[in-house]
């Protein structure tokens, strides 16, 4: 493993052996514990794996008849060393996390018209994030239980535009020595999600309503993590999609759905995934699954009117604009928190080039031009060569409210299947379904 980069590298590479110099707790610590409990690196960087482990084609095929928990174990054990979490303990954490789901397959796949739909609503809050947050809650409790004295506690702080908050609360409610504080923007989450968050009676759950947007709430959370004294005093951890363990857990259902589609679509070699996308964490898990060796065709980024990602994959420019209120509020963002992780890989795993462009984008650094692109306040543009490279893995689409409602109506009337306003955005439009439409999973 390579050593960690200098402080403030935006997408911090990490060493499994030594990252303790970044933390006040000790000089030597373990990779998994600190990445999971810390969430953000102390310099506000996002953790990424030092390298992406792979499966051979034979290994991928050998997992075809595995259960969802068995697939999850095979993937996670590639990233979590047994000396940090013994195999039996990891299997137990995964199995307990999966028992919270109403379907034995956790994320079943059904045929809907000209594509397949991966159902991610079988968890306790009906949100796709239940898959990751049931696992993360159990992992938090596991690591905290191994600490002693004052270190045997954790404060989770997160911002939500809806589904993250309720899924986090249901993943953490009742967990020993863990207190959870969730911030959400007033009037910008659905009524049922607000009720899911605010009616949980467990004493370790705390909901805070914020005047402003999701990004305002997220800024409060990021500022808390930047305050080293406060972060260490309360032992602050993250539950938002910036936490690497969430991305790791979500890789599982890309493998699982690939097997279920190709079980029925004989002769199909690759499956494409069309994903309703806000903070880029879900589709980033698909990107990692592809890099690990899963036969994935295209990853289609679906956005609503808040289309910063569609504009990037269309033009190469990542430009911040005002948030537009939509009928899919969990996707109402103007900056995608996990996109930096992808840019890190797109830039050849070079943290310094990414750091320069991101600091310019955030307005904390001077405008800059380097070999990967141009950065200035509220805008980042990559070179044509890198845009072409990005399009080798990704396509994108944008759906407005009128188009989304029309699709919901059509699928309900024609196919007897009811999409929610978020899921409908994942249904690939005709402009992109030329890429294996029958084997695309929204």
CSV table of C-alpha atoms in Angstrom, one decimal, residues 41-385:
chain,number,residue,atom,x,y,z
A,41,UNK,CA,-10.7,12.5,6.3
A,42,UNK,CA,-9.6,15.2,8.7
A,43,UNK,CA,-8.6,17.4,5.7
A,44,UNK,CA,-12.2,17.1,4.3
A,45,UNK,CA,-10.9,14.7,1.7
A,46,UNK,CA,-12.9,11.6,0.8
A,47,UNK,CA,-11.5,8.1,1.4
A,48,UNK,CA,-11.0,5.9,-1.6
A,49,UNK,CA,-9.4,2.4,-1.8
A,50,UNK,CA,-5.7,2.4,-2.3
A,51,UNK,CA,-6.4,-0.1,-5.1
A,52,UNK,CA,-9.5,-1.7,-6.6
A,53,UNK,CA,-9.5,-5.5,-6.0
A,54,UNK,CA,-10.7,-7.6,-8.9
A,55,UNK,CA,-12.5,-10.9,-9.6
A,56,UNK,CA,-11.6,-13.1,-12.5
A,57,UNK,CA,-14.4,-14.0,-15.0
A,58,UNK,CA,-14.5,-17.4,-13.5
A,59,UNK,CA,-14.8,-16.0,-9.9
A,60,UNK,CA,-17.7,-13.8,-11.0
A,61,UNK,CA,-19.5,-16.7,-12.6
A,62,UNK,CA,-18.8,-18.9,-9.5
A,63,UNK,CA,-21.0,-16.5,-7.4
A,64,UNK,CA,-24.1,-16.9,-9.6
A,65,UNK,CA,-26.0,-19.1,-7.2
A,66,UNK,CA,-24.8,-17.4,-4.0
A,67,UNK,CA,-27.4,-15.7,-1.8
A,68,UNK,CA,-27.3,-11.9,-1.4
A,69,UNK,CA,-25.4,-12.2,2.0
A,70,UNK,CA,-22.9,-14.6,0.4
A,71,UNK,CA,-22.2,-12.2,-2.5
A,72,UNK,CA,-21.9,-9.3,0.0
A,73,UNK,CA,-19.3,-11.3,2.0
A,74,UNK,CA,-17.2,-12.1,-1.1
A,75,UNK,CA,-17.1,-8.4,-2.1
A,76,UNK,CA,-16.5,-6.9,1.3
A,77,UNK,CA,-13.8,-9.3,2.3
A,78,UNK,CA,-11.8,-8.0,-0.7
A,79,UNK,CA,-11.7,-4.6,1.1
A,80,UNK,CA,-11.9,-5.5,4.8
A,81,UNK,CA,-8.8,-7.5,6.1
A,82,UNK,CA,-9.6,-10.4,8.4
A,83,UNK,CA,-7.1,-9.1,10.9
A,84,UNK,CA,-9.5,-6.1,11.4
A,85,UNK,CA,-12.8,-7.9,11.1
A,86,UNK,CA,-12.5,-11.7,11.3
A,87,UNK,CA,-14.5,-13.6,8.6
A,88,UNK,CA,-17.0,-15.0,11.0
A,89,UNK,CA,-17.7,-11.5,12.4
A,90,UNK,CA,-18.1,-10.0,9.0
A,91,UNK,CA,-20.5,-12.8,8.0
A,92,UNK,CA,-22.6,-12.2,11.1
A,93,UNK,CA,-22.8,-8.4,10.5
A,94,UNK,CA,-23.9,-9.0,6.9
A,95,UNK,CA,-26.5,-11.6,7.8
A,96,UNK,CA,-28.0,-9.5,10.6
A,97,UNK,CA,-28.2,-6.5,8.2
A,98,UNK,CA,-30.1,-8.6,5.6
A,99,UNK,CA,-32.7,-9.8,8.0
A,100,UNK,CA,-34.2,-6.3,8.1
A,101,UNK,CA,-35.6,-6.8,4.5
A,102,UNK,CA,-39.0,-8.1,3.6
A,103,UNK,CA,-37.8,-10.0,0.6
A,104,UNK,CA,-35.3,-12.9,1.0
A,105,UNK,CA,-33.4,-11.7,-2.0
A,106,UNK,CA,-33.0,-8.2,-0.4
A,107,UNK,CA,-33.0,-6.5,-3.8
A,108,UNK,CA,-35.1,-8.6,-6.2
A,109,UNK,CA,-35.3,-7.8,-10.0
A,110,UNK,CA,-38.5,-7.8,-12.0
A,111,UNK,CA,-39.2,-7.4,-15.7
A,112,UNK,CA,-41.0,-4.1,-16.5
A,113,UNK,CA,-41.7,-3.5,-20.1
A,114,UNK,CA,-38.6,-3.2,-22.2
A,115,UNK,CA,-36.2,-3.3,-19.2
A,116,UNK,CA,-35.7,-4.8,-15.8
A,117,UNK,CA,-36.3,-3.0,-12.5
A,118,UNK,CA,-34.1,-3.6,-9.4
A,119,UNK,CA,-36.4,-3.2,-6.4
A,120,UNK,CA,-34.6,-1.4,-3.6
A,121,UNK,CA,-37.6,-0.6,-1.5
A,122,UNK,CA,-37.9,-3.8,0.6
A,123,UNK,CA,-36.0,-2.4,3.6
A,124,UNK,CA,-37.5,-0.8,6.8
A,125,UNK,CA,-37.9,2.7,5.3
A,126,UNK,CA,-38.6,1.7,1.7
A,127,UNK,CA,-35.4,3.6,0.6
A,128,UNK,CA,-32.5,2.2,-1.5
A,129,UNK,CA,-30.2,3.4,1.2
A,130,UNK,CA,-31.5,0.8,3.7
A,131,UNK,CA,-29.1,-1.7,2.0
A,132,UNK,CA,-26.0,0.3,3.0
A,133,UNK,CA,-27.3,1.8,6.3
A,134,UNK,CA,-28.4,-1.4,7.9
A,135,UNK,CA,-24.9,-2.7,7.3
A,136,UNK,CA,-23.3,0.5,8.4
A,137,UNK,CA,-25.3,0.7,11.7
A,138,UNK,CA,-24.2,-2.8,12.6
A,139,UNK,CA,-20.6,-2.0,11.6
A,140,UNK,CA,-20.5,1.1,13.8
A,141,UNK,CA,-21.8,-0.9,16.8
A,142,UNK,CA,-19.2,-3.6,16.1
A,143,UNK,CA,-16.2,-1.2,16.1
A,144,UNK,CA,-17.4,0.9,19.1
A,145,UNK,CA,-17.9,-2.3,21.2
A,146,UNK,CA,-14.2,-3.0,20.8
A,147,UNK,CA,-13.1,0.3,22.2
A,148,UNK,CA,-12.6,1.1,25.9
A,149,UNK,CA,-13.3,4.0,28.3
A,150,UNK,CA,-14.2,7.4,26.8
A,151,UNK,CA,-13.5,6.1,23.3
A,152,UNK,CA,-16.4,3.7,23.6
A,153,UNK,CA,-18.9,6.1,22.0
A,154,UNK,CA,-19.7,7.7,18.7
A,155,UNK,CA,-21.7,10.7,17.6
A,156,UNK,CA,-23.1,10.4,14.1
A,157,UNK,CA,-24.0,13.6,12.3
A,158,UNK,CA,-25.5,13.7,8.8
A,159,UNK,CA,-27.5,15.9,6.4
A,160,UNK,CA,-30.4,14.6,4.4
A,161,UNK,CA,-32.8,15.6,1.6
A,162,UNK,CA,-35.1,12.8,2.7
A,163,UNK,CA,-34.2,9.1,2.4
A,164,UNK,CA,-30.7,9.2,3.9
A,165,UNK,CA,-32.1,10.6,7.2
A,166,UNK,CA,-34.8,8.0,7.7
A,167,UNK,CA,-32.6,5.1,6.5
A,168,UNK,CA,-29.8,6.3,8.8
A,169,UNK,CA,-32.1,6.6,11.8
A,170,UNK,CA,-33.5,3.1,11.3
A,171,UNK,CA,-30.0,1.7,10.9
A,172,UNK,CA,-28.8,3.3,14.1
A,173,UNK,CA,-31.8,3.4,16.4
A,174,UNK,CA,-31.1,1.6,19.6
A,175,UNK,CA,-27.4,1.0,18.8
A,176,UNK,CA,-25.3,1.0,22.0
A,177,UNK,CA,-23.0,4.0,22.6
A,178,UNK,CA,-24.1,5.6,19.3
A,179,UNK,CA,-26.0,9.0,19.1
A,180,UNK,CA,-27.4,10.1,15.8
A,181,UNK,CA,-28.1,13.7,14.8
A,182,UNK,CA,-29.8,14.2,11.4
A,183,UNK,CA,-30.3,17.6,9.8
A,184,UNK,CA,-32.9,18.1,7.1
A,185,UNK,CA,-34.1,21.2,5.2
A,186,UNK,CA,-37.5,22.6,6.2
A,187,UNK,CA,-40.2,22.0,3.6
A,188,UNK,CA,-37.8,20.1,1.3
A,189,UNK,CA,-38.4,16.5,2.3
A,190,UNK,CA,-41.5,14.5,1.8
A,191,UNK,CA,-44.1,14.3,4.6
A,192,UNK,CA,-43.7,10.6,5.1
A,193,UNK,CA,-39.9,10.9,5.3
A,194,UNK,CA,-40.2,13.7,7.9
A,195,UNK,CA,-42.5,11.6,9.9
A,196,UNK,CA,-40.2,8.6,9.6
A,197,UNK,CA,-37.4,10.6,11.1
A,198,UNK,CA,-39.3,12.7,13.7
A,199,UNK,CA,-41.4,9.9,15.3
A,200,UNK,CA,-38.7,7.4,16.2
A,201,UNK,CA,-38.8,7.3,20.0
A,202,UNK,CA,-35.3,5.8,20.7
A,203,UNK,CA,-33.3,8.1,23.0
A,204,UNK,CA,-30.2,8.0,20.8
A,205,UNK,CA,-32.0,9.6,17.8
A,206,UNK,CA,-32.1,13.4,17.3
A,207,UNK,CA,-33.7,15.3,14.3
A,208,UNK,CA,-32.9,18.9,13.5
A,209,UNK,CA,-34.9,20.9,10.9
A,210,UNK,CA,-32.8,23.5,9.1
A,211,UNK,CA,-33.9,26.7,7.4
A,212,UNK,CA,-32.5,26.5,3.9
A,213,UNK,CA,-31.6,23.8,1.4
A,214,UNK,CA,-29.9,20.4,1.6
A,215,UNK,CA,-26.6,22.0,0.7
A,216,UNK,CA,-27.0,24.4,3.7
A,217,UNK,CA,-27.5,21.4,6.0
A,218,UNK,CA,-24.6,19.6,4.4
A,219,UNK,CA,-22.4,22.7,4.9
A,220,UNK,CA,-23.1,22.6,8.6
A,221,UNK,CA,-22.1,19.0,8.8
A,222,UNK,CA,-18.9,19.6,6.8
A,223,UNK,CA,-18.0,22.5,9.1
A,224,UNK,CA,-18.4,20.3,12.2
A,225,UNK,CA,-16.0,17.8,10.7
A,226,UNK,CA,-13.5,20.6,9.9
A,227,UNK,CA,-13.5,21.6,13.6
A,228,UNK,CA,-10.8,19.3,14.8
A,229,UNK,CA,-11.3,20.0,18.5
A,230,UNK,CA,-15.1,19.5,18.3
A,231,UNK,CA,-14.8,16.4,16.1
A,232,UNK,CA,-12.4,14.7,18.6
A,233,UNK,CA,-14.3,15.8,21.7
A,234,UNK,CA,-17.6,14.3,20.5
A,235,UNK,CA,-16.0,11.5,18.5
A,236,UNK,CA,-17.8,12.5,15.3
A,237,UNK,CA,-18.6,10.1,12.5
A,238,UNK,CA,-20.5,10.3,9.2
A,239,UNK,CA,-23.4,8.4,7.8
A,240,UNK,CA,-23.9,10.3,4.6
A,241,UNK,CA,-22.9,8.8,1.3
A,242,UNK,CA,-19.4,10.3,1.8
A,243,UNK,CA,-18.8,7.3,4.2
A,244,UNK,CA,-16.9,4.7,2.1
A,245,UNK,CA,-18.6,1.8,3.8
A,246,UNK,CA,-21.9,2.9,2.2
A,247,UNK,CA,-20.5,2.7,-1.3
A,248,UNK,CA,-18.9,-0.7,-0.5
A,249,UNK,CA,-22.3,-2.1,0.7
A,250,UNK,CA,-24.1,-0.9,-2.5
A,251,UNK,CA,-21.7,-2.8,-4.8
A,252,UNK,CA,-23.5,-6.0,-3.8
A,253,UNK,CA,-26.8,-5.4,-5.5
A,254,UNK,CA,-25.1,-4.7,-8.9
A,255,UNK,CA,-23.6,-8.2,-8.7
A,256,UNK,CA,-26.9,-9.7,-7.5
A,257,UNK,CA,-29.1,-8.1,-10.2
A,258,UNK,CA,-26.6,-9.0,-12.9
A,259,UNK,CA,-27.0,-12.6,-12.0
A,260,UNK,CA,-30.8,-12.4,-11.8
A,261,UNK,CA,-31.1,-10.7,-15.3
A,262,UNK,CA,-28.7,-13.0,-17.0
A,263,UNK,CA,-30.3,-16.1,-15.4
A,264,UNK,CA,-33.4,-15.2,-17.5
A,265,UNK,CA,-31.9,-13.4,-20.5
A,266,UNK,CA,-29.7,-16.2,-21.8
A,267,UNK,CA,-26.7,-15.3,-23.9
A,268,UNK,CA,-26.5,-11.8,-22.6
A,269,UNK,CA,-22.8,-10.9,-21.8
A,270,UNK,CA,-23.2,-7.5,-20.2
A,271,UNK,CA,-25.9,-5.6,-18.3
A,272,UNK,CA,-26.3,-1.8,-18.2
A,273,UNK,CA,-27.6,0.1,-15.3
A,274,UNK,CA,-29.6,3.3,-15.4
A,275,UNK,CA,-29.6,5.0,-12.0
A,276,UNK,CA,-31.5,8.0,-10.6
A,277,UNK,CA,-28.6,10.0,-9.3
A,278,UNK,CA,-28.1,12.9,-6.9
A,279,UNK,CA,-24.9,12.6,-4.8
A,280,UNK,CA,-23.4,10.0,-7.1
A,281,UNK,CA,-22.8,7.4,-4.4
A,282,UNK,CA,-25.2,4.7,-5.8
A,283,UNK,CA,-23.9,4.8,-9.4
A,284,UNK,CA,-20.3,5.1,-8.1
A,285,UNK,CA,-20.8,1.7,-6.5
A,286,UNK,CA,-21.8,0.4,-9.9
A,287,UNK,CA,-18.5,1.9,-11.3
A,288,UNK,CA,-16.5,0.1,-8.7
A,289,UNK,CA,-18.4,-3.2,-9.4
A,290,UNK,CA,-17.5,-2.8,-13.1
A,291,UNK,CA,-13.8,-2.2,-12.3
A,292,UNK,CA,-13.8,-5.2,-10.0
A,293,UNK,CA,-14.8,-7.4,-13.0
A,294,UNK,CA,-18.6,-7.4,-13.2
A,295,UNK,CA,-19.7,-7.5,-16.9
A,296,UNK,CA,-21.3,-4.0,-16.9
A,297,UNK,CA,-22.1,-2.2,-20.2
A,298,UNK,CA,-23.0,1.4,-19.6
A,299,UNK,CA,-23.8,3.2,-16.4
A,300,UNK,CA,-26.6,5.7,-17.2
A,301,UNK,CA,-26.8,8.8,-14.9
A,302,UNK,CA,-30.4,9.9,-14.6
A,303,UNK,CA,-31.0,13.4,-13.2
A,304,UNK,CA,-34.0,15.6,-12.6
A,305,UNK,CA,-33.9,19.4,-13.3
A,306,UNK,CA,-30.9,19.6,-11.0
A,307,UNK,CA,-28.7,18.3,-13.8
A,308,UNK,CA,-25.1,19.1,-12.9
A,309,UNK,CA,-24.1,15.5,-13.7
A,310,UNK,CA,-25.9,15.3,-17.0
A,311,UNK,CA,-24.3,18.6,-18.0
A,312,UNK,CA,-20.9,17.2,-17.1
A,313,UNK,CA,-21.3,14.0,-19.1
A,314,UNK,CA,-22.7,16.0,-22.0
A,315,UNK,CA,-20.1,18.8,-22.1
A,316,UNK,CA,-17.3,18.0,-19.7
A,317,UNK,CA,-18.2,21.0,-17.5
A,318,UNK,CA,-19.2,20.5,-13.9
A,319,UNK,CA,-20.9,23.8,-13.0
A,320,UNK,CA,-22.8,24.7,-9.9
A,321,UNK,CA,-26.2,26.3,-10.3
A,322,UNK,CA,-29.1,27.1,-8.0
A,323,UNK,CA,-31.2,24.2,-6.7
A,324,UNK,CA,-34.6,23.8,-8.4
A,325,UNK,CA,-37.4,22.3,-6.3
A,326,UNK,CA,-38.7,19.1,-7.9
A,327,UNK,CA,-41.0,16.1,-7.2
A,328,UNK,CA,-37.9,14.0,-6.5
A,329,UNK,CA,-36.5,16.0,-3.6
A,330,UNK,CA,-33.8,13.4,-2.6
A,331,UNK,CA,-32.1,14.4,-5.9
A,332,UNK,CA,-32.4,18.1,-5.4
A,333,UNK,CA,-28.7,18.9,-5.1
A,334,UNK,CA,-26.4,21.3,-6.9
A,335,UNK,CA,-23.1,19.6,-6.1
A,336,UNK,CA,-22.7,15.8,-5.9
A,337,UNK,CA,-20.7,14.8,-2.8
A,338,UNK,CA,-19.3,11.5,-4.2
A,339,UNK,CA,-18.4,12.9,-7.6
A,340,UNK,CA,-14.9,13.8,-6.4
A,341,UNK,CA,-14.2,10.1,-5.9
A,342,UNK,CA,-14.9,9.5,-9.5
A,343,UNK,CA,-12.9,12.5,-10.7
A,344,UNK,CA,-10.0,11.1,-8.6
A,345,UNK,CA,-10.0,8.0,-10.7
A,346,UNK,CA,-10.7,9.8,-13.9
A,347,UNK,CA,-7.6,12.0,-13.3
A,348,UNK,CA,-5.4,8.9,-13.0
A,349,UNK,CA,-5.5,8.7,-9.2
A,350,UNK,CA,-3.7,12.1,-8.9
A,351,UNK,CA,-4.8,13.9,-5.7
A,352,UNK,CA,-2.8,17.0,-6.4
A,353,UNK,CA,-4.5,17.7,-9.8
A,354,UNK,CA,-7.9,17.1,-8.3
A,355,UNK,CA,-7.1,19.2,-5.3
A,356,UNK,CA,-6.2,22.2,-7.4
A,357,UNK,CA,-9.4,22.0,-9.5
A,358,UNK,CA,-11.7,21.4,-6.6
A,359,UNK,CA,-10.2,24.3,-4.5
A,360,UNK,CA,-10.8,26.6,-7.5
A,361,UNK,CA,-14.3,25.2,-7.9
A,362,UNK,CA,-15.1,25.9,-4.2
A,363,UNK,CA,-13.6,29.4,-4.4
A,364,UNK,CA,-11.0,28.6,-1.8
A,365,UNK,CA,-8.2,28.6,-4.4
A,366,UNK,CA,-7.1,30.6,-7.4
A,367,UNK,CA,-8.4,29.7,-10.9
A,368,UNK,CA,-6.2,27.0,-12.4
A,369,UNK,CA,-5.4,25.2,-15.6
A,370,UNK,CA,-3.6,21.9,-15.6
A,371,UNK,CA,-3.3,18.8,-17.6
A,372,UNK,CA,-6.7,17.5,-16.6
A,373,UNK,CA,-8.8,20.6,-17.0
A,374,UNK,CA,-9.7,24.1,-16.0
A,375,UNK,CA,-11.1,25.2,-12.6
A,376,UNK,CA,-12.6,28.4,-11.4
A,377,UNK,CA,-15.2,29.4,-8.9
A,378,UNK,CA,-18.3,27.2,-9.3
A,379,UNK,CA,-17.0,25.6,-12.5
A,380,UNK,CA,-14.7,22.7,-13.4
A,381,UNK,CA,-14.2,21.6,-17.0
A,382,UNK,CA,-12.2,18.5,-18.0
A,383,UNK,CA,-10.2,18.1,-21.2
A,384,UNK,CA,-12.0,16.5,-24.3
A,385,UNK,CA,-9.8,13.5,-23.9
